[in-house]
Amino acid sequence: MKDIDPRTLSADDWDELHFPRPEENDFDRVVEAAISRRGFLGGVLAFGSGAAAMGAGLLGSTSAQAAEASRFAFTPIPAQTDGTVHVPEGYSWKILMRWGDPLFSDADGYDVTEGGPVKSSDRIFGENTDGMETFSFRGHQLIAINHEYPNRKINLPAAQEGTPASADDVLKLQNLQGVTVMEITEGLDGWTVVKDSPFNRRIHHNTPMKIVGPAAGHDLLKTEADPTGTSSLGTMNNCGSGKTPWGTYLTCEENFNGYFGSSDENASYDQKVADGMKRYGLKAESWNGYELFDPRFDTSKNPNEPHRTGWIVEIDPTKPDSTPIKHSGLGRFKHENAEVVLAPDSRVVVYMGDDERGEYLYRFVSNDPFVPGNPTEGLLNDGTLYVAKFNDDQTGEWLALTPETTGMEAADIAIFTRMAASAVGGTTMDRPEWVATNPVSAEAYCCLTNNKNRGVKPNAGGDDTSANGPNPRNENRYGQIVRWRPADEDHAADGFDWDLYVTAGNPTVHQDDRAGSPNVNEGNLFNSPDGMAIDSTGLVWIQTDGNDDNEGDFAGNGNNQMLAGDPVTGEIARFMTGPNGCEVTGLAWSADKRTAFVGIQHPGSNWPDGGTPRSAIITIKRDDNGQIG
Ligand code: FEO
Ligand code: CA
Ligand code: CA
Ligand code: CA
């Protein structure tokens, strides 16, 4: 890895390269702990026994339910390794929007291959689509979509290895990321984007934002440009999404650390700032070179600027002039998505993963209930953050992050949430990606995508990451999906029961715990579950972002894909495969549930046009126009 220019790496690879290495004695300690842990758990988690813990999808289900016939309305498809999208017989897919397609007429003709002009770069559909949500408003169908990160070599064809060579290069990259809101409509030829709709909007790295909640106005959020600490510019590395009961969009800032660098390698920082930089993985060199031309991203000049990212941002898709709101009450970490569900008493519950090896799963519970028509801003700030603690006996509890439990001030808990979670002893997880709740049953699922560091080294806070209940395998390359059912069917309750819905693996290659749980078989092989949504009928849709070389440990997996899971029987069937090199991420449905919108991020082949690879949103429909969600 030493010879690689960090600016050519993906955000995740950059992180891996730069991630603080533990001291040798920490390493020894963790390995020792992992070995003794294996001995303790061996009897419980050996493959074939303890099925619920290992993941057979049987939490609370009966054998009669498990014997029910398949409820999938499609014939599962085989794994694929080619350069296009596949769906089952009786279904069809179509491109809705590719990066570079104009949202407005004044951006017609934007040329992705030549690298279009800066002035149009915030008037087109952005790059690398990720989370998305659909909205119906006064007869208009709207869709809000994240653009997670840019392929720099593609976007800056004239720049050396994708490294920005000018302020314009930086501005262009900044414009191609963030969020798109757009109006869509369905005609005889399927769905199209309404060009020049007044709802069409690009939100990027320079869009003004308002910061609210416990960290707003804190000294750690103040900068020279914003001495109030309440208004910042831009949202970045927008990964997963969420939707509130009041009809707004939530976009989640994930690997924000990679956007910051320092022009002074020897810059010194206040201890608190330095501790935060270490825990959140900030380094002297960014992965996109912003700091070379935009001093806002130079931490030696603006040490507090990173504290103004890593949040969940609320956007009203129905008001194109509205200012997006950063909700500090939801904590600051590498946010994956925000799954919002109402408790029986209408308090707002938000489940959130921190996608980093050995970091945590979180929950927020509002103080007040959601009442239609009442103000909503406080519902994502006035409340309590919790970190999940999973016990090995398949019970668990949410540990409150308060000044009393953590010894930290409320604003510090919001800004340095990871440290607060460490202080109370949350359970270190195998990279929590999307959380989804089941609308027909009080349960939630979280994709734990993989974790090669499990049992190998501690997290950046020094927390033990030896194998534990929901993260049972060391050097976990395949991932698993944990599921929990809250006490009293109340997502605001502090107790829950859990199991592993599925433990991904490869039974054609391995006979040990790497074979995966019994609901993994030769016909549905996949690895690295990531995106997830549960449809209105309760089917669990799983999207993958994993190894697609189709060899060795991953033989038979094929390209990244989307599968459907039966929550009762645990049965999982492959529904869609993406073009090679891509990640499948982002899933939403039309209001009539007859169309699924699916995102294809970073295709590696020349999909979809045979030229420059372009991320895109596709629509999937049944040929008989039946419902699919
Ligand atoms: Fe942006 Fe963790 O995926
Ligand atoms: Ca993801
Ligand atoms: Ca991922
Ligand atoms: Ca991604």
XYZ file of C-alpha atoms and ligand atoms in Angstrom:
635
model
C 0.000 0.000 0.000
C 2.976 2.320 0.572
C 3.404 3.283 -3.082
C -0.231 4.252 -3.537
C -1.172 7.899 -3.823
C -3.819 8.347 -1.135
C -5.747 10.623 -3.446
C -6.465 7.726 -5.786
C -8.040 5.640 -3.023
C -11.680 5.265 -2.127
C -12.736 6.845 1.157
C -12.720 3.489 2.852
C -9.313 2.445 1.544
C -7.945 5.835 2.511
C -9.229 5.289 5.984
C -7.674 1.861 6.189
C -4.316 3.191 5.056
C -4.321 5.995 7.573
C -6.153 4.452 10.418
C -4.258 4.906 13.669
C -2.346 1.755 14.422
C -2.561 0.443 17.975
C 0.483 0.211 20.182
C 2.085 -3.197 20.119
C 1.043 -3.987 23.667
C -2.581 -3.192 22.762
C -2.331 -5.578 19.872
C -0.962 -8.340 22.050
C -3.664 -7.747 24.621
C -6.432 -7.947 22.064
C -5.133 -11.069 20.387
C -4.827 -12.727 23.766
C -8.363 -11.692 24.660
C -9.630 -12.924 21.317
C -8.083 -16.322 21.821
C -9.564 -16.808 25.280
C -12.866 -15.487 23.957
C -12.912 -18.084 21.229
C -12.478 -20.763 23.836
C -15.378 -19.420 25.884
C -17.748 -19.075 22.976
C -16.750 -22.183 21.106
C -19.514 -24.301 22.600
C -22.192 -21.724 21.887
C -21.288 -20.585 18.442
C -19.912 -23.701 16.799
C -21.583 -24.037 13.448
C -24.699 -26.171 13.613
C -25.459 -25.471 17.241
C -26.921 -22.370 18.817
C -28.737 -21.740 15.568
C -30.469 -18.609 16.763
C -27.231 -16.968 17.830
C -25.445 -17.993 14.664
C -28.316 -16.796 12.561
C -31.088 -18.950 11.248
C -33.669 -16.211 11.137
C -35.792 -17.913 13.761
C -36.205 -15.344 16.521
C -39.744 -15.760 17.766
C -40.983 -17.710 14.769
C -42.651 -21.097 15.060
C -41.881 -24.198 13.071
C -45.343 -23.925 11.501
C -44.528 -20.417 10.288
C -41.137 -21.577 9.108
C -42.774 -24.271 7.013
C -44.921 -21.790 5.095
C -44.347 -21.666 1.361
C -42.070 -19.035 -0.157
C -43.669 -15.629 -0.325
C -41.400 -14.241 -3.020
C -43.250 -13.093 -6.123
C -40.290 -13.850 -8.351
C -38.034 -16.677 -9.457
C -34.589 -16.136 -7.941
C -31.865 -15.364 -10.472
C -28.343 -16.792 -10.657
C -25.196 -14.873 -9.750
C -23.762 -12.849 -12.638
C -20.320 -11.520 -13.474
C -21.090 -9.423 -16.539
C -21.391 -5.699 -17.105
C -25.113 -5.113 -16.856
C -28.179 -5.379 -14.607
C -30.271 -8.522 -14.310
C -33.758 -8.917 -12.817
C -36.092 -11.965 -12.673
C -38.263 -13.111 -15.536
C -41.412 -11.014 -15.631
C -39.572 -7.903 -14.428
C -37.812 -5.164 -16.395
C -35.364 -2.395 -15.545
C -34.698 0.981 -17.113
C -32.360 3.897 -16.487
C -33.987 6.867 -14.751
C -31.001 9.208 -14.327
C -27.228 8.985 -14.769
C -24.611 11.263 -13.274
C -24.116 14.177 -15.607
C -27.710 14.160 -16.878
C -29.148 17.688 -16.730
C -31.633 18.693 -14.055
C -31.989 22.028 -15.805
C -31.938 22.992 -19.507
C -28.943 25.263 -18.981
C -26.849 22.165 -18.261
C -27.845 20.297 -21.429
C -24.887 18.655 -23.100
C -22.737 18.263 -19.997
C -20.020 15.880 -21.178
C -18.933 13.430 -18.504
C -16.117 12.010 -20.630
C -14.441 15.335 -21.271
C -15.275 16.475 -17.771
C -17.960 19.109 -18.174
C -17.593 22.757 -17.234
C -17.546 23.888 -13.605
C -20.428 26.254 -14.157
C -22.809 23.411 -15.048
C -21.530 20.984 -12.439
C -24.176 21.929 -9.884
C -26.979 21.813 -12.489
C -26.650 18.104 -13.283
C -27.401 14.882 -11.473
C -24.413 14.291 -9.171
C -22.104 11.331 -9.036
C -22.153 8.056 -7.108
C -25.753 7.783 -6.051
C -26.446 6.319 -2.597
C -29.407 6.555 -0.192
C -32.679 7.904 -1.552
C -36.284 8.441 -0.512
C -39.474 9.228 -2.422
C -42.098 11.834 -1.526
C -45.580 12.694 -2.777
C -46.512 16.358 -2.566
C -49.643 17.934 -4.011
C -49.696 15.535 -6.942
C -45.947 15.793 -7.552
C -43.655 12.780 -7.191
C -40.313 13.844 -5.735
C -37.174 11.864 -5.067
C -34.197 12.935 -2.962
C -30.899 11.163 -3.643
C -27.433 11.246 -2.080
C -24.200 11.568 -4.081
C -21.635 10.042 -1.800
C -18.229 10.721 -3.309
C -16.610 11.502 -6.667
C -14.504 9.301 -8.902
C -11.744 11.850 -9.167
C -9.959 10.377 -12.173
C -13.204 10.470 -14.112
C -14.306 13.886 -12.937
C -10.945 15.535 -13.371
C -9.613 13.895 -16.513
C -7.083 16.684 -16.965
C -5.789 16.486 -13.402
C -2.914 14.206 -12.540
C -4.297 10.974 -11.078
C -7.415 12.811 -10.038
C -5.616 15.263 -7.789
C -7.162 18.743 -8.058
C -4.855 21.182 -9.840
C -6.888 24.338 -9.257
C -9.622 25.873 -7.142
C -12.001 25.161 -10.031
C -11.144 21.458 -9.852
C -12.009 21.459 -6.159
C -15.226 23.380 -6.784
C -16.246 20.911 -9.432
C -15.730 17.942 -7.143
C -17.675 19.770 -4.441
C -20.547 20.401 -6.848
C -20.800 16.780 -7.987
C -21.491 15.513 -4.470
C -24.160 16.125 -1.876
C -27.831 15.666 -2.638
C -30.204 15.949 -5.588
C -33.900 16.624 -5.168
C -35.862 16.160 -8.379
C -39.383 15.729 -9.647
C -40.175 12.555 -11.557
C -43.233 11.478 -13.509
C -44.444 8.212 -15.009
C -45.678 8.062 -18.609
C -46.213 5.365 -21.182
C -42.447 4.911 -21.570
C -41.843 4.684 -17.854
C -40.411 7.172 -15.411
C -38.576 10.336 -16.439
C -37.178 13.350 -14.636
C -39.097 16.619 -15.029
C -36.319 18.878 -16.298
C -36.524 22.439 -14.938
C -39.139 21.485 -12.342
C -39.209 24.106 -9.562
C -38.578 21.236 -7.130
C -35.268 20.306 -8.789
C -32.380 21.231 -6.565
C -28.725 20.450 -5.995
C -27.307 20.665 -2.497
C -23.523 20.409 -2.431
C -20.428 21.206 -0.407
C -21.048 24.940 -0.400
C -24.796 25.061 0.312
C -25.560 27.072 3.482
C -26.729 24.925 6.406
C -28.100 25.692 9.840
C -26.769 23.791 12.867
C -29.211 23.111 15.720
C -29.322 20.987 18.854
C -26.973 20.527 21.815
C -23.747 21.327 19.914
C -25.059 24.446 18.130
C -23.099 27.522 19.129
C -20.493 25.545 21.062
C -16.912 26.837 20.902
C -15.847 23.672 19.056
C -18.187 24.591 16.203
C -17.080 28.214 15.848
C -14.863 29.278 12.966
C -13.563 32.565 11.670
C -16.238 32.528 8.974
C -18.974 31.594 11.448
C -18.284 32.957 14.953
C -21.780 31.842 16.003
C -21.095 28.137 15.472
C -24.598 27.750 14.058
C -24.262 28.022 10.292
C -21.963 25.988 8.097
C -21.457 25.292 4.441
C -22.274 22.055 2.740
C -23.022 18.452 3.463
C -20.550 15.781 2.414
C -20.002 12.065 1.947
C -23.745 11.631 1.957
C -24.234 7.940 2.443
C -27.532 6.451 3.595
C -30.799 8.259 4.039
C -33.927 8.477 6.128
C -37.404 9.887 5.966
C -39.319 11.557 8.754
C -43.025 11.055 9.514
C -43.443 14.760 8.650
C -42.217 14.269 5.099
C -38.620 15.493 5.135
C -35.440 13.856 3.905
C -32.519 12.893 6.114
C -29.068 12.662 4.535
C -26.246 11.116 6.536
C -22.627 12.328 6.511
C -20.293 9.354 6.619
C -16.542 9.487 5.848
C -16.249 13.242 6.366
C -12.763 12.898 7.814
C -11.276 12.191 4.399
C -12.180 15.676 3.141
C -9.818 17.469 5.501
C -6.086 17.867 5.395
C -3.462 20.196 6.801
C -1.003 22.421 5.001
C 1.145 22.282 8.139
C 2.035 18.725 9.069
C 3.350 19.929 12.406
C 0.263 21.921 13.330
C -0.634 21.535 16.987
C -4.168 21.340 18.270
C -5.960 21.643 21.587
C -6.000 18.293 23.323
C -9.739 17.815 22.840
C -9.508 18.632 19.150
C -6.499 16.339 18.726
C -8.242 13.480 20.544
C -11.238 13.903 18.274
C -9.044 13.911 15.171
C -7.465 10.655 16.269
C -10.756 8.924 17.064
C -12.445 10.108 13.854
C -9.466 9.411 11.597
C -8.492 12.926 10.454
C -5.066 13.112 8.895
C -2.616 15.666 7.537
C -3.529 14.710 3.982
C -7.054 14.414 2.643
C -8.078 11.870 0.024
C -9.433 14.481 -2.365
C -7.013 17.378 -2.085
C -9.561 19.962 -1.018
C -7.159 21.565 1.446
C -4.780 22.442 -1.382
C -7.167 25.087 -2.727
C -9.947 25.579 -0.179
C -8.674 26.736 3.240
C -11.958 25.723 4.855
C -10.715 22.142 4.591
C -7.242 22.943 5.951
C -7.337 21.951 9.623
C -4.171 23.909 10.441
C -6.187 27.026 9.552
C -9.662 25.855 10.545
C -9.302 23.198 13.250
C -13.016 23.338 14.118
C -14.345 22.896 10.590
C -14.395 19.064 10.849
C -16.704 19.398 13.865
C -19.294 20.883 11.506
C -19.559 17.618 9.541
C -20.411 14.069 10.520
C -24.019 14.950 11.219
C -27.460 14.012 9.976
C -28.975 16.744 7.832
C -32.687 17.362 7.301
C -33.880 18.656 3.931
C -37.437 19.626 3.025
C -37.799 18.370 -0.568
C -41.011 20.347 -1.026
C -39.321 23.712 -0.347
C -36.476 24.298 -2.818
C -35.401 27.479 -1.010
C -35.300 25.969 2.478
C -32.041 25.832 4.431
C -30.942 22.284 5.285
C -30.658 21.644 9.035
C -27.832 19.771 10.749
C -29.252 18.031 13.819
C -26.501 17.717 16.408
C -28.879 15.873 18.723
C -28.383 12.783 16.552
C -24.677 12.632 17.318
C -21.534 12.938 15.251
C -19.927 9.874 13.746
C -19.618 8.196 10.358
C -23.351 8.115 9.842
C -24.667 5.399 7.571
C -28.430 5.938 7.543
C -31.225 7.156 9.809
C -34.147 4.798 10.289
C -36.999 6.745 11.855
C -39.869 4.953 13.563
C -42.501 6.140 16.003
C -42.839 4.534 19.436
C -46.378 3.570 20.487
C -46.619 6.904 22.350
C -45.496 8.733 19.160
C -42.037 9.659 20.452
C -39.548 9.699 17.581
C -36.974 6.899 17.537
C -33.989 7.099 15.164
C -31.692 4.106 14.667
C -28.227 4.927 13.309
C -25.086 2.961 12.496
C -21.496 4.232 12.656
C -19.785 2.521 9.720
C -16.322 1.922 11.055
C -14.663 -1.277 12.166
C -15.363 -1.727 15.861
C -17.594 1.327 16.282
C -21.182 1.346 17.479
C -24.903 1.145 16.804
C -26.954 4.067 18.158
C -30.508 5.075 18.924
C -32.079 8.471 19.607
C -35.398 8.847 21.415
C -37.156 12.237 21.454
C -38.567 13.733 24.622
C -41.782 14.817 22.964
C -44.194 12.905 20.743
C -44.693 13.696 17.094
C -48.011 15.507 16.720
C -48.966 16.337 13.118
C -48.954 20.092 12.661
C -46.711 20.826 15.642
C -43.121 22.120 15.181
C -40.722 19.252 14.475
C -37.178 20.661 14.846
C -36.867 19.617 18.502
C -37.938 16.062 17.713
C -34.451 15.269 16.360
C -32.552 17.164 19.065
C -34.410 17.262 22.369
C -34.055 13.716 23.570
C -31.503 11.083 24.498
C -28.845 9.294 22.483
C -28.163 5.654 23.325
C -25.557 3.094 22.311
C -26.447 -0.570 21.882
C -25.117 -3.180 24.259
C -25.663 -6.758 23.100
C -25.356 -9.507 25.705
C -24.230 -12.971 24.698
C -27.501 -14.472 25.962
C -29.396 -12.748 23.136
C -30.711 -9.972 25.309
C -29.564 -6.411 24.985
C -30.077 -2.908 26.258
C -29.734 0.664 25.106
C -27.252 2.573 27.269
C -28.071 6.281 27.599
C -25.338 8.776 26.707
C -25.882 11.558 29.241
C -23.575 13.794 31.309
C -24.265 11.477 34.262
C -23.388 8.240 32.453
C -20.440 9.539 30.414
C -18.923 12.313 32.512
C -19.060 14.511 29.396
C -20.970 17.724 28.746
C -24.049 17.457 26.524
C -22.362 19.290 23.636
C -19.293 17.064 23.880
C -21.494 13.961 23.778
C -22.977 15.281 20.542
C -19.633 16.236 18.960
C -17.569 13.300 20.214
C -20.282 10.664 20.343
C -17.820 7.832 19.827
C -15.996 8.701 23.039
C -19.299 8.865 24.909
C -20.222 5.397 23.649
C -16.825 4.060 24.699
C -17.289 5.599 28.149
C -20.424 3.558 28.838
C -19.211 0.306 27.271
C -21.338 -0.158 24.140
C -20.789 -3.264 22.043
C -18.201 -2.819 19.301
C -19.740 -3.864 15.969
C -18.637 -5.170 12.575
C -19.249 -1.876 10.710
C -22.947 -1.036 11.167
C -24.384 0.011 7.814
C -28.118 0.455 7.181
C -30.759 -0.117 9.839
C -34.316 -0.933 8.723
C -37.471 -1.433 10.759
C -40.304 -3.729 9.793
C -43.594 -1.857 9.287
C -45.640 -4.976 10.033
C -43.753 -6.194 13.112
C -41.902 -4.433 15.934
C -38.386 -5.399 14.902
C -35.288 -3.804 13.432
C -32.397 -5.126 11.355
C -28.874 -3.808 10.889
C -26.377 -4.849 8.220
C -22.953 -5.496 9.758
C -21.048 -5.459 6.534
C -17.700 -7.075 7.445
C -14.745 -6.402 9.744
C -11.315 -7.725 9.004
C -10.129 -6.227 12.289
C -12.503 -8.246 14.486
C -10.352 -10.056 16.983
C -7.231 -8.520 15.467
C -6.943 -5.039 16.911
C -8.977 -2.577 18.979
C -10.921 0.330 17.559
C -9.404 3.818 17.450
C -10.580 4.441 21.013
C -8.711 1.350 22.234
C -11.935 -0.562 22.861
C -11.800 -4.312 22.826
C -13.008 -5.808 19.563
C -12.684 -9.483 20.291
C -15.592 -11.585 19.027
C -18.928 -11.060 20.774
C -22.519 -12.229 20.397
C -23.717 -10.420 17.249
C -20.151 -10.183 15.879
C -19.064 -13.788 16.401
C -16.352 -14.278 13.792
C -12.803 -13.006 13.875
C -11.459 -11.390 10.708
C -15.038 -11.333 9.427
C -14.955 -11.055 5.640
C -18.582 -11.853 4.861
C -20.748 -9.845 7.246
C -24.064 -10.591 8.946
C -27.419 -9.012 9.709
C -28.404 -8.592 13.346
C -32.053 -8.225 14.284
C -33.647 -7.068 17.513
C -37.130 -6.945 18.897
C -37.747 -4.198 21.438
C -39.364 -5.017 24.784
C -43.140 -4.532 24.747
C -42.992 -3.950 20.980
C -41.871 -0.416 21.855
C -38.829 0.943 19.978
C -38.379 3.466 22.825
C -38.012 0.663 25.413
C -34.521 0.134 26.781
C -34.440 -3.661 26.550
C -34.514 -5.959 23.526
C -33.941 -9.513 22.372
C -31.703 -10.160 19.397
C -30.583 -12.809 16.963
C -28.634 -12.956 13.745
C -31.064 -12.972 10.828
C -28.348 -14.204 8.508
C -24.628 -14.788 8.743
C -23.193 -14.474 5.259
C -20.606 -17.008 4.202
C -19.723 -19.521 1.554
C -20.773 -23.132 2.219
C -19.358 -24.178 -1.153
C -15.862 -23.284 0.051
C -15.937 -23.548 3.847
C -17.295 -26.004 6.365
C -16.589 -23.944 9.483
C -18.305 -20.742 10.640
C -17.307 -19.138 7.334
C -19.969 -21.318 5.686
C -22.544 -18.911 7.082
C -25.940 -19.614 8.606
C -28.302 -22.334 7.285
C -30.255 -19.800 5.217
C -27.186 -19.227 3.036
C -26.818 -21.706 0.204
C -25.254 -22.155 -3.215
C -28.231 -20.391 -4.801
C -28.098 -17.137 -2.825
C -24.431 -16.488 -2.054
C -23.613 -12.891 -1.188
C -21.187 -10.983 0.998
C -21.032 -7.610 2.727
C -24.685 -6.676 3.249
C -24.952 -2.882 3.282
C -28.122 -1.161 2.000
C -31.405 -2.406 3.406
C -35.073 -1.493 3.394
C -38.173 -3.379 4.455
C -41.155 -2.963 2.177
C -44.761 -2.386 3.191
C -45.411 -6.145 3.227
C -42.502 -6.840 5.557
C -40.032 -8.314 3.039
C -36.400 -7.471 3.873
C -34.494 -6.147 0.849
C -30.733 -6.502 1.171
C -28.162 -4.735 -1.025
C -24.490 -5.628 -1.115
C -21.204 -3.732 -1.306
C -18.658 -6.486 -1.227
C -16.000 -8.446 -2.992
C -17.198 -9.279 -6.503
C -14.142 -11.031 -7.918
C -16.116 -14.312 -7.772
C -13.032 -16.267 -6.710
C -11.741 -18.092 -3.650
C -13.745 -17.191 -0.547
C -16.170 -15.340 -2.817
C -16.591 -17.978 -5.530
C -20.198 -18.055 -6.687
C -21.077 -14.643 -5.222
C -20.870 -12.864 -8.548
C -21.444 -9.151 -8.803
C -22.970 -7.034 -6.069
C -26.667 -7.583 -5.865
C -30.027 -7.137 -4.198
C -31.806 -9.977 -2.436
C -35.127 -10.340 -0.661
C -35.454 -12.005 2.723
C -38.495 -13.508 4.387
C -38.439 -12.227 7.981
C -40.326 -15.278 9.269
C -38.686 -18.238 7.538
C -35.291 -16.615 7.040
C -35.371 -17.649 3.370
C -33.302 -15.334 1.157
C -33.551 -15.105 -2.643
C -31.517 -13.158 -5.189
C -33.652 -10.593 -7.031
C -31.201 -8.411 -8.914
C -27.551 -8.299 -9.901
C -25.618 -5.157 -10.795
C -22.878 -4.603 -13.368
C -19.403 -5.738 -12.295
C -17.461 -3.350 -10.126
C -20.576 -1.649 -8.811
C -22.150 -1.445 -5.409
C -25.950 -1.694 -5.260
C -27.151 0.955 -2.816
C -30.314 2.952 -2.250
C -33.858 1.640 -2.538
C -37.184 3.432 -2.576
C -40.640 2.774 -3.937
C -43.147 4.802 -5.904
C -46.291 5.779 -4.021
C -48.250 2.992 -5.750
C -45.506 0.437 -4.930
C -45.420 -0.624 -8.585
C -41.899 0.713 -9.130
C -38.714 0.164 -7.177
C -35.943 2.766 -7.554
C -32.485 1.241 -7.096
C -29.075 2.902 -7.127
C -25.994 1.597 -8.961
C -22.870 3.195 -7.482
C -19.370 3.178 -8.995
C -19.938 0.664 -11.827
C -16.544 -0.720 -12.827
C -17.399 -1.613 -16.379
C -18.533 0.796 -19.051
C -22.088 0.601 -17.812
C -24.568 1.812 -18.822
C -23.589 3.333 -22.186
C -20.417 1.501 -23.180
C -18.389 4.646 -22.475
C -17.385 6.345 -19.244
C -18.875 4.353 -16.355
C -21.722 6.312 -14.826
C -23.525 5.715 -11.583
C -27.274 5.788 -12.116
C -30.717 5.245 -10.679
C -32.718 2.491 -12.316
C -36.417 1.735 -12.103
C -37.590 -1.858 -11.769
C -41.152 -2.832 -12.602
C -43.173 -5.989 -13.011
C -44.193 -6.503 -16.617
C -47.807 -6.935 -15.439
C -47.467 -3.679 -13.452
C -48.092 -5.512 -10.190
C -46.830 -4.216 -6.870
C -43.284 -5.127 -5.918
C -42.941 -3.578 -2.519
Fe -21.389 4.818 2.544
Fe -20.989 2.723 4.908
O -21.491 3.147 3.254
Ca -23.368 1.922 2.529
Ca -20.267 -0.471 2.390
Ca -20.139 3.288 -1.289
